[in-house]
Structures are given as structure tokens and as C-alpha cells.
Coordinates of C-alpha atoms in Angstrom, one line a residue:
Chain G
X1 CA -45.9 -88.2 69.4
X2 CA -42.5 -87.3 68.1
X3 CA -41.9 -85.6 64.8
X4 CA -39.9 -88.5 63.5
X5 CA -42.6 -91.0 64.3
X6 CA -45.3 -88.7 62.8
X7 CA -43.2 -88.4 59.6
X8 CA -42.7 -92.2 59.4
X9 CA -46.4 -92.8 60.0
X10 CA -47.5 -90.3 57.3
X11 CA -44.9 -91.7 54.9
X12 CA -46.2 -95.3 55.5
X13 CA -49.8 -94.3 55.1
X14 CA -49.1 -92.2 52.0
X15 CA -47.2 -95.2 50.5
X16 CA -50.1 -97.7 50.9
X17 CA -52.9 -95.3 50.2
X18 CA -51.1 -93.8 47.2
X19 CA -50.3 -97.3 45.8
X20 CA -54.0 -98.4 46.3
X21 CA -55.4 -95.3 44.7
X22 CA -52.9 -95.4 41.8
X23 CA -53.6 -99.1 41.1
X24 CA -57.4 -98.8 41.2
X25 CA -57.5 -95.6 39.1
X26 CA -55.2 -97.1 36.4
X27 CA -57.0 -100.4 36.5
X28 CA -60.5 -99.1 36.2
X29 CA -59.5 -96.8 33.3
X30 CA -57.5 -99.5 31.4
X31 CA -58.6 -101.1 28.1
X32 CA -57.2 -104.6 28.2
X33 CA -57.4 -105.0 24.5
X34 CA -55.1 -102.1 23.8
X35 CA -52.4 -103.3 26.3
X36 CA -49.4 -105.5 26.0
X37 CA -50.5 -108.8 24.6
X38 CA -47.9 -111.2 23.4
X39 CA -48.6 -113.0 20.2
X40 CA -50.8 -116.1 20.6
X41 CA -48.9 -119.2 21.2
X42 CA -45.8 -117.4 22.5
X43 CA -46.3 -118.9 26.0
X44 CA -45.9 -122.7 26.3
Chain D
X1 CA -74.8 -119.2 36.4
X2 CA -76.3 -117.6 33.3
X3 CA -74.3 -117.0 30.1
X4 CA -74.6 -113.2 30.7
X5 CA -72.6 -113.5 33.9
X6 CA -69.7 -115.3 32.2
X7 CA -68.4 -112.1 30.7
X8 CA -70.2 -111.6 27.4
X9 CA -67.9 -109.7 24.9
X10 CA -68.5 -106.0 24.9
X11 CA -70.2 -105.9 28.3
X12 CA -69.1 -102.8 30.1
X13 CA -67.0 -103.4 33.2
X14 CA -66.7 -107.1 32.6
X15 CA -63.5 -108.8 33.7
X16 CA -63.5 -111.1 30.7
X17 CA -63.7 -110.6 27.0
X18 CA -63.4 -114.1 25.7
X19 CA -64.3 -117.6 27.0
X20 CA -61.7 -119.9 28.4
X21 CA -60.5 -122.9 26.3
X22 CA -62.6 -126.0 26.5
X23 CA -62.3 -128.1 29.6
X24 CA -60.0 -131.1 29.8
X25 CA -62.5 -133.9 30.0
X26 CA -66.1 -134.5 28.8
X27 CA -67.2 -134.8 32.5
X28 CA -65.9 -131.4 33.4
X29 CA -68.5 -128.7 33.5
X30 CA -67.8 -125.3 31.8
X31 CA -65.6 -123.1 34.0
X32 CA -67.1 -120.1 35.7
X33 CA -65.8 -116.6 35.3
X34 CA -65.8 -113.5 37.5
X35 CA -68.7 -111.1 36.9
X36 CA -66.7 -107.9 37.0
X37 CA -63.1 -106.5 37.3
X38 CA -64.1 -104.7 40.5
X39 CA -65.7 -107.7 42.0
X40 CA -62.6 -109.8 41.2
X41 CA -60.3 -107.3 43.0
X42 CA -62.7 -107.1 46.0
X43 CA -62.8 -110.9 46.2
X44 CA -59.0 -111.2 45.9
X45 CA -58.6 -108.4 48.5
X46 CA -61.2 -110.1 50.7
X47 CA -59.1 -113.3 50.5
X48 CA -56.0 -111.4 51.6
X49 CA -57.6 -109.2 54.3
X50 CA -58.3 -111.5 57.2
X51 CA -58.1 -111.8 60.9
X52 CA -54.3 -111.4 60.7
X53 CA -54.6 -107.8 59.5
X54 CA -56.3 -106.7 62.7
X55 CA -55.0 -109.3 65.3
X56 CA -51.7 -110.7 64.1
X57 CA -50.2 -107.5 62.6
X58 CA -50.5 -105.4 65.8
X59 CA -49.2 -108.3 67.9
X60 CA -46.2 -108.8 65.6
X61 CA -45.5 -105.1 65.5
X62 CA -45.5 -104.8 69.3
X63 CA -43.5 -108.0 69.8
X64 CA -40.8 -106.9 67.4
X65 CA -40.2 -103.3 68.6
X66 CA -43.0 -101.3 66.9
X67 CA -41.3 -98.9 64.5
X68 CA -38.3 -101.3 64.1
X69 CA -40.7 -103.9 62.6
X70 CA -42.2 -101.5 60.0
X71 CA -38.9 -101.0 58.0
X72 CA -38.3 -104.7 57.1
X73 CA -42.0 -105.1 56.8
X74 CA -42.1 -102.6 53.9
X75 CA -38.9 -104.0 52.3
X76 CA -40.4 -107.6 52.5
X77 CA -43.6 -106.3 50.9
X78 CA -41.7 -105.0 47.9
X79 CA -39.3 -107.9 47.5
X80 CA -41.4 -110.9 48.5
X81 CA -45.1 -109.8 48.9
X82 CA -45.7 -108.2 45.5
X83 CA -43.6 -110.7 43.5
X84 CA -45.4 -113.7 45.2
X85 CA -48.7 -112.0 44.4
X86 CA -47.8 -111.8 40.7
X87 CA -46.4 -115.4 40.8
X88 CA -49.7 -116.8 42.2
X89 CA -51.9 -114.8 39.8
X90 CA -49.7 -116.0 37.0
X91 CA -49.6 -119.6 38.0
X92 CA -53.4 -119.5 38.6
X93 CA -54.3 -117.9 35.3
X94 CA -51.8 -120.1 33.3
X95 CA -53.4 -123.2 34.9
X96 CA -56.9 -122.0 34.5
X97 CA -56.5 -121.4 30.8
X98 CA -55.6 -125.1 30.6
X99 CA -58.6 -126.1 32.6
X100 CA -57.0 -126.4 36.1
X101 CA -58.5 -124.7 39.1
X102 CA -56.1 -126.2 41.6
X103 CA -52.4 -126.6 42.0
X104 CA -51.9 -130.2 40.9
X105 CA -53.0 -129.4 37.4
X106 CA -51.4 -126.0 37.5
X107 CA -48.0 -127.3 38.4
X108 CA -48.3 -130.0 35.8
X109 CA -49.0 -127.4 33.1
X110 CA -45.8 -125.6 34.2
X111 CA -43.6 -128.7 34.5
X112 CA -44.3 -131.8 32.4
X113 CA -43.2 -134.3 34.9
X114 CA -45.2 -137.0 36.8
X115 CA -44.1 -135.5 40.1
X116 CA -45.4 -132.1 39.4
X117 CA -49.1 -133.0 40.1
X118 CA -48.1 -134.5 43.5
X119 CA -46.2 -131.4 44.5
X120 CA -49.5 -129.6 43.8
X121 CA -51.1 -131.5 46.7
X122 CA -49.7 -128.7 48.9
X123 CA -52.2 -126.3 47.3
X124 CA -55.1 -128.6 48.3
X125 CA -53.8 -129.7 51.7
X126 CA -53.0 -126.2 53.1
X127 CA -56.3 -124.5 52.3
X128 CA -58.4 -127.4 53.6
X129 CA -56.5 -127.8 56.8
X130 CA -56.4 -124.1 57.5
X131 CA -60.1 -123.7 56.5
X132 CA -61.2 -126.2 59.1
X133 CA -59.6 -124.4 62.1
X134 CA -60.0 -121.0 60.6
X135 CA -63.8 -121.5 60.5
X136 CA -63.6 -122.4 64.2
X137 CA -61.8 -119.1 65.0
X138 CA -64.1 -117.2 62.7
X139 CA -67.0 -118.6 64.7
X140 CA -65.6 -116.9 67.8
X141 CA -65.9 -113.5 66.0
X142 CA -69.5 -114.3 65.2
X143 CA -70.1 -115.4 68.9
X144 CA -68.5 -112.2 70.2
X145 CA -70.6 -110.1 67.9
X146 CA -73.6 -111.7 69.5
X147 CA -72.2 -111.3 73.0
X148 CA -71.4 -107.6 72.3
X149 CA -75.0 -107.0 71.0
X150 CA -76.5 -108.7 74.0
X151 CA -74.2 -107.1 76.6
X152 CA -72.8 -110.4 77.8
X153 CA -69.3 -108.9 78.3
X154 CA -70.5 -105.6 79.8
X155 CA -69.0 -104.7 83.2
X156 CA -66.5 -107.5 83.3
X157 CA -63.0 -106.7 84.7
X158 CA -59.8 -108.2 83.2
X159 CA -60.1 -111.5 85.2
X160 CA -63.8 -111.7 84.3
X161 CA -63.1 -111.1 80.6
X162 CA -60.3 -113.7 80.7
X163 CA -62.7 -116.2 82.4
X164 CA -65.4 -115.5 79.9
X165 CA -63.0 -116.2 77.0
X166 CA -61.5 -119.2 78.7
X167 CA -64.9 -120.8 79.3
X168 CA -65.8 -120.5 75.6
X169 CA -62.6 -122.1 74.3
X170 CA -62.4 -124.8 76.9
X171 CA -65.4 -127.1 76.8
X172 CA -64.6 -128.4 80.3
X173 CA -65.0 -125.0 81.8
X174 CA -68.7 -124.5 82.0
X175 CA -68.6 -121.5 84.3
X176 CA -69.9 -119.0 81.7
X177 CA -70.9 -120.9 78.6
X178 CA -72.8 -124.2 78.1
X179 CA -70.6 -126.7 76.2
X180 CA -73.0 -126.5 73.2
X181 CA -72.5 -122.8 72.6
X182 CA -69.2 -123.1 70.7
X183 CA -70.6 -125.9 68.6
X184 CA -73.7 -123.8 67.7
X185 CA -71.7 -120.8 66.5
X186 CA -69.3 -123.1 64.6
X187 CA -72.1 -124.8 62.9
X188 CA -73.7 -121.5 61.9
X189 CA -70.3 -120.2 60.6
X190 CA -69.6 -123.3 58.5
X191 CA -73.2 -123.2 57.1
X192 CA -72.9 -119.6 56.0
X193 CA -69.5 -120.3 54.4
X194 CA -70.7 -123.2 52.4
X195 CA -74.0 -121.6 51.5
X196 CA -71.9 -118.8 49.9
X197 CA -69.5 -121.1 48.0
X198 CA -72.4 -123.3 46.9
X199 CA -73.8 -120.3 45.0
X200 CA -70.8 -120.2 42.8
X201 CA -68.1 -117.8 42.0
X202 CA -70.0 -114.7 40.9
X203 CA -73.3 -115.1 42.7
X204 CA -71.6 -116.4 45.9
X205 CA -68.0 -115.4 46.5
X206 CA -68.0 -112.2 44.5
X207 CA -71.3 -111.0 45.9
X208 CA -70.1 -111.7 49.5
X209 CA -66.9 -109.6 48.7
X210 CA -69.0 -106.7 47.3
X211 CA -71.1 -106.6 50.5
X212 CA -68.6 -107.7 53.1
X213 CA -65.6 -105.6 52.1
X214 CA -67.3 -102.2 52.2
X215 CA -68.9 -103.1 55.6
X216 CA -65.5 -104.2 56.9
X217 CA -63.8 -100.9 55.8
X218 CA -66.7 -98.7 57.1
X219 CA -66.6 -100.5 60.5
X220 CA -62.8 -100.3 60.7
X221 CA -62.8 -96.6 59.7
X222 CA -65.4 -95.7 62.3
X223 CA -63.5 -97.5 65.0
X224 CA -60.2 -95.9 64.0
X225 CA -61.8 -92.4 64.2
X226 CA -63.2 -93.3 67.7
X227 CA -59.9 -94.7 68.9
X228 CA -57.7 -91.8 67.6
X229 CA -60.1 -89.2 69.2
X230 CA -59.9 -90.8 72.7
X231 CA -58.8 -88.5 75.4
X232 CA -55.5 -89.4 77.2
X233 CA -56.1 -91.6 80.3
X234 CA -54.2 -91.6 83.5
X235 CA -53.4 -95.1 84.6
X236 CA -51.6 -96.6 87.6
X237 CA -48.7 -98.9 86.7
X238 CA -47.8 -102.1 88.5
X239 CA -45.1 -100.3 90.5
X240 CA -47.7 -97.8 91.9
X241 CA -46.6 -94.8 89.7
X242 CA -49.1 -93.1 87.4
X243 CA -48.8 -92.2 83.8
X244 CA -51.0 -90.5 81.2
X245 CA -51.2 -92.2 77.9
X246 CA -53.3 -91.5 74.8
X247 CA -53.8 -93.1 71.3
X248 CA -51.0 -91.0 69.9
X249 CA -48.6 -92.7 72.3
X250 CA -49.6 -96.0 70.7
X251 CA -48.9 -94.6 67.2
X252 CA -45.7 -93.2 68.5
X253 CA -44.6 -96.6 69.7
X254 CA -45.7 -98.2 66.3
X255 CA -43.6 -95.7 64.3
X256 CA -40.5 -95.0 66.3
X257 CA -37.7 -97.2 64.9
X258 CA -34.9 -98.5 67.0
X259 CA -32.2 -98.5 64.3
X260 CA -29.9 -100.9 66.3
X261 CA -32.6 -103.5 66.4
X262 CA -32.6 -103.7 62.6
X263 CA -29.4 -105.9 62.9
X264 CA -31.5 -108.6 64.6
X265 CA -32.5 -111.2 62.0
X266 CA -35.5 -112.2 64.1
X267 CA -37.2 -108.9 63.3
X268 CA -36.6 -109.3 59.5
X269 CA -38.0 -112.8 59.5
X270 CA -41.0 -111.8 61.6
X271 CA -41.7 -109.0 59.2
X272 CA -41.3 -111.3 56.2
X273 CA -43.6 -113.8 57.8
X274 CA -46.2 -111.2 58.5
X275 CA -46.2 -110.1 54.8
X276 CA -46.6 -113.8 53.9
X277 CA -49.6 -114.3 56.1
X278 CA -51.3 -111.0 55.4
X279 CA -51.3 -111.4 51.7
X280 CA -52.5 -115.0 51.9
X281 CA -49.7 -116.2 49.6
X282 CA -48.5 -119.8 49.7
X283 CA -52.0 -121.0 50.4
X284 CA -53.4 -122.1 47.0
X285 CA -56.4 -119.9 47.2
X286 CA -55.1 -116.9 45.2
X287 CA -54.2 -119.3 42.4
X288 CA -57.7 -120.8 42.4
X289 CA -59.3 -117.4 42.1
X290 CA -56.9 -116.4 39.3
X291 CA -57.7 -119.6 37.4
X292 CA -61.0 -118.1 36.5
X293 CA -59.4 -115.3 34.5
X294 CA -58.9 -115.2 30.7
X295 CA -55.7 -114.3 28.8
X296 CA -57.1 -110.9 28.1
X297 CA -57.5 -110.1 31.9
X298 CA -54.8 -108.0 33.6
X299 CA -52.9 -109.6 36.4
X300 CA -49.9 -107.2 36.7
X301 CA -51.9 -104.2 38.0
X302 CA -54.6 -106.3 39.6
X303 CA -52.0 -108.1 41.7
X304 CA -50.7 -104.7 42.9
X305 CA -54.2 -103.4 43.6
X306 CA -55.0 -106.5 45.7
X307 CA -51.8 -106.3 47.7
X308 CA -52.1 -102.5 48.2
X309 CA -55.8 -102.8 49.4
X310 CA -54.6 -105.4 51.9
X311 CA -51.8 -103.1 53.1
X312 CA -54.2 -100.2 53.5
X313 CA -56.4 -102.4 55.7
X314 CA -53.4 -103.6 57.7
X315 CA -51.2 -100.5 58.1
X316 CA -53.7 -97.7 58.1
X317 CA -56.7 -99.5 59.8
X318 CA -55.2 -102.5 61.6
X319 CA -52.2 -100.5 62.9
X320 CA -54.5 -97.7 64.2
X321 CA -56.9 -99.8 66.2
X322 CA -55.7 -102.4 68.7
X323 CA -52.4 -100.8 69.7
X324 CA -53.4 -97.2 70.2
X325 CA -56.6 -98.4 72.0
X326 CA -54.7 -100.8 74.3
X327 CA -51.8 -98.3 74.9
X328 CA -54.4 -95.7 76.0
X329 CA -55.9 -97.8 78.7
X330 CA -53.0 -100.1 79.6
X331 CA -49.8 -98.1 78.7
X332 CA -47.0 -99.2 76.4
X333 CA -45.7 -101.8 78.9
X334 CA -49.2 -103.1 79.4
X335 CA -49.8 -103.4 75.7
X336 CA -46.5 -105.2 75.2
X337 CA -47.5 -107.7 78.0
X338 CA -50.9 -108.2 76.4
X339 CA -49.4 -108.8 73.0
X340 CA -47.0 -111.3 74.5
X341 CA -50.1 -113.3 75.6
X342 CA -51.2 -113.8 72.0
X343 CA -53.3 -112.3 69.3
X344 CA -56.5 -113.8 70.6
X345 CA -56.0 -112.3 74.1
X346 CA -55.5 -108.9 72.4
X347 CA -58.7 -109.2 70.3
X348 CA -61.1 -111.1 72.5
X349 CA -60.1 -110.0 76.0
X350 CA -58.3 -106.6 75.9
X351 CA -60.4 -105.0 73.2
X352 CA -63.8 -105.7 74.9
X353 CA -62.2 -104.3 78.1
X354 CA -61.2 -101.1 76.2
X355 CA -64.8 -100.9 74.8
X356 CA -66.2 -101.1 78.3
X357 CA -64.2 -98.0 79.3
X358 CA -65.2 -95.9 76.3
X359 CA -67.0 -92.6 77.1
X360 CA -70.7 -93.1 76.2
X361 CA -71.4 -96.0 78.4
X362 CA -73.3 -99.2 77.4
X363 CA -74.3 -97.8 73.9
X364 CA -70.8 -96.9 72.9
X365 CA -69.4 -100.3 74.2
X366 CA -72.1 -102.2 72.4
X367 CA -71.6 -100.4 69.1
X368 CA -67.8 -100.7 69.3
X369 CA -68.1 -104.4 70.1
X370 CA -70.4 -105.1 67.3
X371 CA -68.2 -103.2 64.8
X372 CA -65.0 -104.7 66.0
X373 CA -66.1 -108.3 66.0
X374 CA -68.3 -107.7 62.9
X375 CA -65.4 -106.5 61.0
X376 CA -63.3 -109.5 62.2
X377 CA -66.2 -111.8 61.0
X378 CA -66.3 -110.2 57.5
X379 CA -62.5 -110.3 57.3
X380 CA -62.6 -114.0 58.3
X381 CA -65.4 -115.1 56.0
X382 CA -64.1 -113.4 52.9
X383 CA -60.8 -115.3 53.5
X384 CA -62.4 -118.7 54.5
X385 CA -64.6 -119.0 51.3
X386 CA -61.4 -118.6 49.3
X387 CA -59.8 -121.6 51.1
X388 CA -62.7 -123.8 50.0
X389 CA -62.3 -122.9 46.4
X390 CA -59.2 -125.1 45.4
X391 CA -60.8 -128.3 46.7
X392 CA -64.2 -127.6 45.1
X393 CA -62.5 -126.7 41.8
X394 CA -60.5 -130.0 42.0
X395 CA -63.5 -132.3 42.5
X396 CA -65.6 -130.4 40.0
X397 CA -63.0 -130.5 37.2
X398 CA -61.7 -134.0 37.8
X399 CA -64.7 -135.9 39.0
X400 CA -67.5 -133.9 37.4
X401 CA -69.2 -133.1 40.8
X402 CA -71.7 -130.3 40.6
X403 CA -70.9 -127.2 42.9
X404 CA -73.7 -127.8 45.4
X405 CA -72.8 -131.5 45.9
X406 CA -69.1 -130.7 46.4
X407 CA -69.8 -127.8 48.7
X408 CA -72.1 -129.9 50.8
X409 CA -69.6 -132.7 51.1
X410 CA -66.7 -130.4 52.0
X411 CA -69.0 -128.6 54.5
X412 CA -69.7 -131.9 56.3
X413 CA -66.0 -132.7 56.3
X414 CA -65.2 -129.3 57.8
X415 CA -67.9 -129.7 60.5
X416 CA -66.7 -133.2 61.5
X417 CA -63.0 -132.4 61.6
X418 CA -63.7 -129.0 63.2
X419 CA -65.4 -130.8 66.1
X420 CA -61.9 -132.1 67.0
X421 CA -60.6 -128.6 67.3
X422 CA -63.5 -127.5 69.5
X423 CA -63.1 -130.5 71.8
X424 CA -59.3 -130.6 72.0
X425 CA -58.4 -126.9 71.4
X426 CA -56.9 -126.3 74.8
X427 CA -54.7 -129.3 74.5
X428 CA -52.8 -128.1 71.4
X429 CA -54.8 -129.8 68.6
X430 CA -55.3 -126.6 66.7
X431 CA -51.7 -125.3 67.3
X432 CA -50.3 -128.3 65.4
X433 CA -52.4 -127.6 62.3
X434 CA -51.7 -123.9 62.6
X435 CA -48.0 -124.4 62.6
X436 CA -47.5 -127.2 60.0
X437 CA -50.2 -126.1 57.5
X438 CA -50.8 -122.4 58.4
X439 CA -47.2 -121.3 59.0
X440 CA -44.5 -123.7 57.8
X441 CA -46.4 -125.2 54.9
X442 CA -47.1 -121.8 53.3
X443 CA -43.4 -121.1 52.9
X444 CA -42.9 -124.6 51.3
X445 CA -45.7 -124.0 48.8
X446 CA -44.4 -120.5 48.0
X447 CA -40.9 -121.8 47.4
X448 CA -42.1 -124.7 45.2
X449 CA -44.4 -122.6 43.1
X450 CA -41.7 -119.9 42.7
X451 CA -39.1 -122.4 41.6
X452 CA -41.6 -124.0 39.1
X453 CA -43.0 -120.7 37.7
X454 CA -39.7 -118.8 37.5
X455 CA -37.0 -121.3 37.1
X456 CA -38.6 -124.4 35.5
X457 CA -41.2 -122.6 33.4
X458 CA -38.4 -120.0 32.7
X459 CA -38.0 -116.3 33.5
X460 CA -38.9 -115.2 30.0
X461 CA -42.1 -117.3 29.9
X462 CA -43.0 -116.1 33.4
X463 CA -42.5 -112.5 32.3
X464 CA -44.6 -113.0 29.1
X465 CA -47.3 -114.7 31.1
X466 CA -47.5 -111.8 33.6
X467 CA -47.9 -109.3 30.7
X468 CA -50.6 -111.1 28.8
X469 CA -53.5 -108.7 28.8
X470 CA -51.6 -106.5 31.2
X471 CA -52.9 -103.0 31.9
X472 CA -49.4 -101.9 33.1
X473 CA -45.9 -103.0 32.4
X474 CA -44.1 -104.3 35.5
X475 CA -40.7 -102.5 36.0
X476 CA -38.1 -104.7 34.4
X477 CA -35.9 -104.9 37.6
X478 CA -38.7 -107.0 39.1
X479 CA -37.7 -109.8 36.7
X480 CA -34.4 -110.1 38.4
X481 CA -36.0 -109.7 41.8
X482 CA -38.5 -112.6 41.1
X483 CA -35.7 -114.8 39.7
X484 CA -33.2 -114.4 42.4
X485 CA -34.2 -112.2 45.4
X486 CA -37.6 -113.7 46.1
X487 CA -36.5 -117.4 46.0
X488 CA -33.5 -116.5 48.2
X489 CA -35.6 -114.7 50.7
X490 CA -38.0 -117.7 50.9
X491 CA -35.1 -120.2 51.2
X492 CA -33.5 -118.3 54.0
X493 CA -36.9 -118.0 55.8
X494 CA -37.5 -121.7 55.4
X495 CA -34.0 -122.7 56.7
X496 CA -34.3 -120.3 59.6
X497 CA -37.8 -121.5 60.6
X498 CA -36.7 -125.1 60.2
X499 CA -33.8 -124.6 62.7
X500 CA -35.5 -122.2 65.0
X501 CA -39.1 -123.6 65.1
X502 CA -39.9 -126.6 63.0
X503 CA -37.4 -129.0 64.6
X504 CA -38.3 -128.0 68.2
X505 CA -42.0 -128.2 67.3
X506 CA -41.6 -131.6 65.7
X507 CA -39.8 -132.9 68.8
X508 CA -42.5 -131.2 71.0
X509 CA -40.0 -129.3 73.1
X510 CA -41.7 -127.8 76.1
X511 CA -45.0 -129.5 75.5
X512 CA -46.8 -130.7 78.7
X513 CA -46.9 -134.5 78.8
X514 CA -50.7 -134.7 78.9
X515 CA -50.8 -132.8 75.5
X516 CA -48.5 -135.1 73.7
X517 CA -51.0 -137.8 72.7
X518 CA -53.5 -135.1 71.4
X519 CA -50.7 -133.5 69.4
X520 CA -49.8 -136.9 67.8
X521 CA -53.4 -137.5 67.1
X522 CA -53.6 -134.0 65.5
X523 CA -50.6 -134.9 63.3
X524 CA -52.2 -138.2 62.4
X525 CA -55.4 -136.6 61.2
X526 CA -53.3 -134.1 59.1
X527 CA -51.3 -136.9 57.5
X528 CA -54.6 -138.8 56.8
X529 CA -55.9 -135.7 54.9
X530 CA -52.6 -135.5 53.0
X531 CA -52.7 -139.2 52.1
X532 CA -56.3 -138.9 51.0
X533 CA -55.6 -135.9 48.8
X534 CA -52.6 -137.7 47.2
X535 CA -54.9 -140.7 46.5
X536 CA -57.5 -138.3 44.9
X537 CA -54.8 -136.8 42.6
X538 CA -53.7 -140.3 41.6
X539 CA -57.4 -141.3 40.9
X540 CA -58.1 -138.1 39.0
X541 CA -55.1 -138.6 36.7
X542 CA -56.0 -142.3 36.2
X543 CA -59.4 -141.2 35.1
X544 CA -58.0 -138.7 32.7
X545 CA -55.8 -141.4 31.2
X546 CA -58.8 -143.7 30.8
X547 CA -60.8 -141.0 29.1
X548 CA -57.9 -140.1 26.8
X549 CA -57.5 -143.8 25.9
X550 CA -61.2 -144.2 25.2
X551 CA -61.1 -141.1 23.0
X552 CA -58.2 -142.5 21.0
X553 CA -60.1 -145.7 20.4
X554 CA -63.1 -143.9 19.2
X555 CA -60.9 -141.8 16.9

């Protein structure tokens, strides 16, 4: 396996695995009631 | 479903904190809700992770130059995949809060125009049509799990494996399988699907995802470890020369870009198409799942989590299985030729051949076969149950049918129409449905919903809807991406596909004369389903008007 292909593969894996880990960690620690909630009735 | 499972306020780990608004009509039962945030994400990811992650993705990657394909693939993921994921979650939650679990009502809540509900027929038509043939293909994975366990494919060479597969999918070829075998596995598959959906959202679909997704990931991970630790194999090529290839050669092929090939628009459209299929957008099922959320539930971060989980399954697991395994035993040229014969050839012929050659003999081949086809079955069923959801929600909410009755009725319809696929599969019946509903139709629905949610509903309203209850603020440049780039991407893709594929397919270019009547019949059945669903929408809205009139008279 060439170095370029290895770097590309590791970057691709790091991107998807990092995104998944970040999203789940942040999601499971979130408190929806404290987050951005527009005023009631502001969406038609 | 008990009240406890509907998201009681204060329950730890619940997805929901407050009940949805009251349903639209007196006949409509209370809307269900997801049992937990984690279960919702697993169900959404289960919807997205399907057969395409492990069969279509490697085939597309090989067909489009391996590493060259991966660059537009990731760009399309960021510019089309994630925005569409947010749009579908947003459309679904917005409609669900107004009592709609399917796109006719969802579209009408975005655009107060009589036509809107009829445009929503796409979100009923596509999932039903795809569900019917998808269940048939899913039944192959169940059958091959059984064949792997019983050793039916042990010791077969390439011609034998091809004949074994051919005899299963062609009823007239009884050399290996009795004609009743495909019917039996299809019936079992449909029964399991509709048993799951008849149990409801939390006790059925969510529970299946909580069991099926971990099994899928464990099976895939074990197979990836086995494939990547294979020793290089010396093979004799067609020209008589020998070459030694290992799994890393497969990965090398997957991740070596040919920069010049990036100028080829075909590669970009193939990559965008793959993102489309893999995330299950443009289908109507993500919207149906999202309709069971409340305004306090996050959709911004959940959409990313769903998309990212699917990408992990596809890039890390799907990309490290079939291609490295097939390259090891057949070489890069052999793998390219196999991929050229289609995804099913790769999954149902070449992979069992690879398993037969694994060190460890019959035990290793049996275990690998069970895990490979088992993971495909779980990938399939967690997707197919989602395809049943829009139609079930539609009849429950508009005609007051209880879940079990609607599930049983839809199950019978799937079995009856699925029989046509089994009988006429080799004459192109399935291909027509796969193209018009499972390929071209997805782009049309995605374009329609993007225009309605972003342009008609308005970019500001769309942005506010996505951030209601959000656990994370979406980077603001995505507002411009969703307003301009995503619709443009979709429009270009639709025009390209219309010119390159839809018109030749419509005119049946290159279709053998004996297949033409079957293909017309296939189109006729699809049109009949579409007409029936349009009639159902008309009847549902007429019923609503009658109920509203009666309520006014009482008042």
C-alpha cells in the first residue's frame, strides 16, 4: 500500500469516525431544554 | 404502548419532554413517540445503513476508479447528504407536530396549496414500491444465511456458485433449488418485517434497531478484522502470468486517487448518487420517523449523528470488506470485472467463493458466511421496516385504522405484489421498479421537498425549524448551502440522469424483445399503485373536510 493511499484512507476513517464520536458524545450530554429554542409561535 | 413509553416528562434519557399537539381528527389515534434518544438515532441509522453500504458502495467505488470516487463522495456528503438529512428531519418534525406522519400532510403544512398534498404522494409511492422489491432481495440474504449455515455453498467453484445463485433467482431453473424455496424465504422475511412494524414504534422498530444494529456492527467488525489479516495470495491471471495480492492491495486501490479522472462528470454524479442511496434520503421514511419527535427534540445534531453512523458503516466497514477480500483472491482486474457484473454478483457469488478459500476450512467458511449474510439481513430489515412506516402512518392518521390492521393489510399487499418480482425477476420486472422508484424517483422527491422546505417555507423559517430544541447550532454557511448549493446539485443530477438514463430506460433501449411486455406490465403495476395512492389522498382530504364541516355545524 502506498503512503499516499494510506494517508488518504486514514484521513477518511478519521473524518467519519471523528464525526460519529463527536456527534454522539455531544448529543448524549446535551440538555435540550437549555439549548436554542425559538419563541413559541415563531415558526408558521 | 403505555403512557410511560411516550416520553414522560423528567424521564432520564427520554427523547421527548412534552406531548405532541392533539391529532387532526377525532378518528385519529394519539401519535406514538420514540422511547429514547439513543433508540431514535439507532433506528434512523438502521434506516440509512442498508444493503447499499456493503454491496452498492464497493461496486460503485470500483466502477468509478476507487480513490478517484472517494473525493467527490466526501464533497457530496457535505454539500448534499448532510443538508438533505437536516431537511428531511425538519420536514418530518414540522409535519409531525401538526399531526402528519407522511409527506402529503407534511407538504401541505409547508405550502398551503391544494397541489401540495398530491406532490406528497411521492413520499408514499417510493417507500411502498421499494419496500416490495427490497423485501424480496432481503429474503435472499436470509436464504444465504441459511445456506451458509447448512454448508449448501461449500466446495462450489465459480461456475457452481453462479449456477447456485442463478437457480435461486430464476424460477425456471430448478437445477439447485425447488421453485418454492424463494417463495418460502420471501414469506418469512415479509412476516418478520410486518410482525416488527405491527408492534409499533418503540416496541417494534426501536427494539429491532437496538438489537439489530449492534449485531450488524459486531459481525462487520469481525469480518473486517478477518479480511484485513488475510495473507497475500498468489493467483494466476487470464494471460497465464502470476501475481501476489493481499487485502492491502484492495485498500490501496480504494484510496489511490487518479486526479485526472476527477474532471469526468460521471464520477461526480456516481458519487452524489451513492450519497443519496446510502443515506436513504428522498424516500419518505426519514420524514416519517422524524414526525414522531416533539419541538424540544434535537434534529441538528441527531441528523449529523445518523449520517455519520451510516458513513462509518459504509467507509470504514463496507469499504474494508468486499473489495480487499475479492482483490486478495481475484486481483484488482478480477475485482473490477466482478464489480462490473453487479452488486449481487459481488455479494452472493464472489464473497461465498472468498469464504470457501479462507484458512480454517469449513468452520471458517460457515462462520464468515453466516456473519456476512447475517449482517446484510440486519442491514436490510432495519431499512425495510422504515419503508413501511409512511404508509402505515397515513392510513392510521387519516382513516383511523389500528396499527395491527394496517400492518397486516400492507403485509398482504407486499406479499401479493412481491410474487410478481419472484416470478418475473429475470425478465426485468424488478429493474423497472428499482430504476423509476428506487433511483430516479428519489431525486425527484428530494428536489421537491428541498424547494418546499427551503424556498416556499422560506430559508429563515427553515433555519428556525432546524434549531428548535437543537443541541448544537448548525454553522451559518450551511443556510446558504441548503438554499442554493443543494438544490442546484439535485437539479444538475436530475437533468443529467434524465438525459443519460431516464430517456433511454423509458424507451427501453437495448431491452430484449421478450422482456418488453413484462417491463410494460411492471410499469402498469407501478402506475396503478400511484393512482391508488392519489385516490387515497383525495379520499382522506374529503373525509377531513366532512369532519370539519360536521364540527362547524355542531359549534
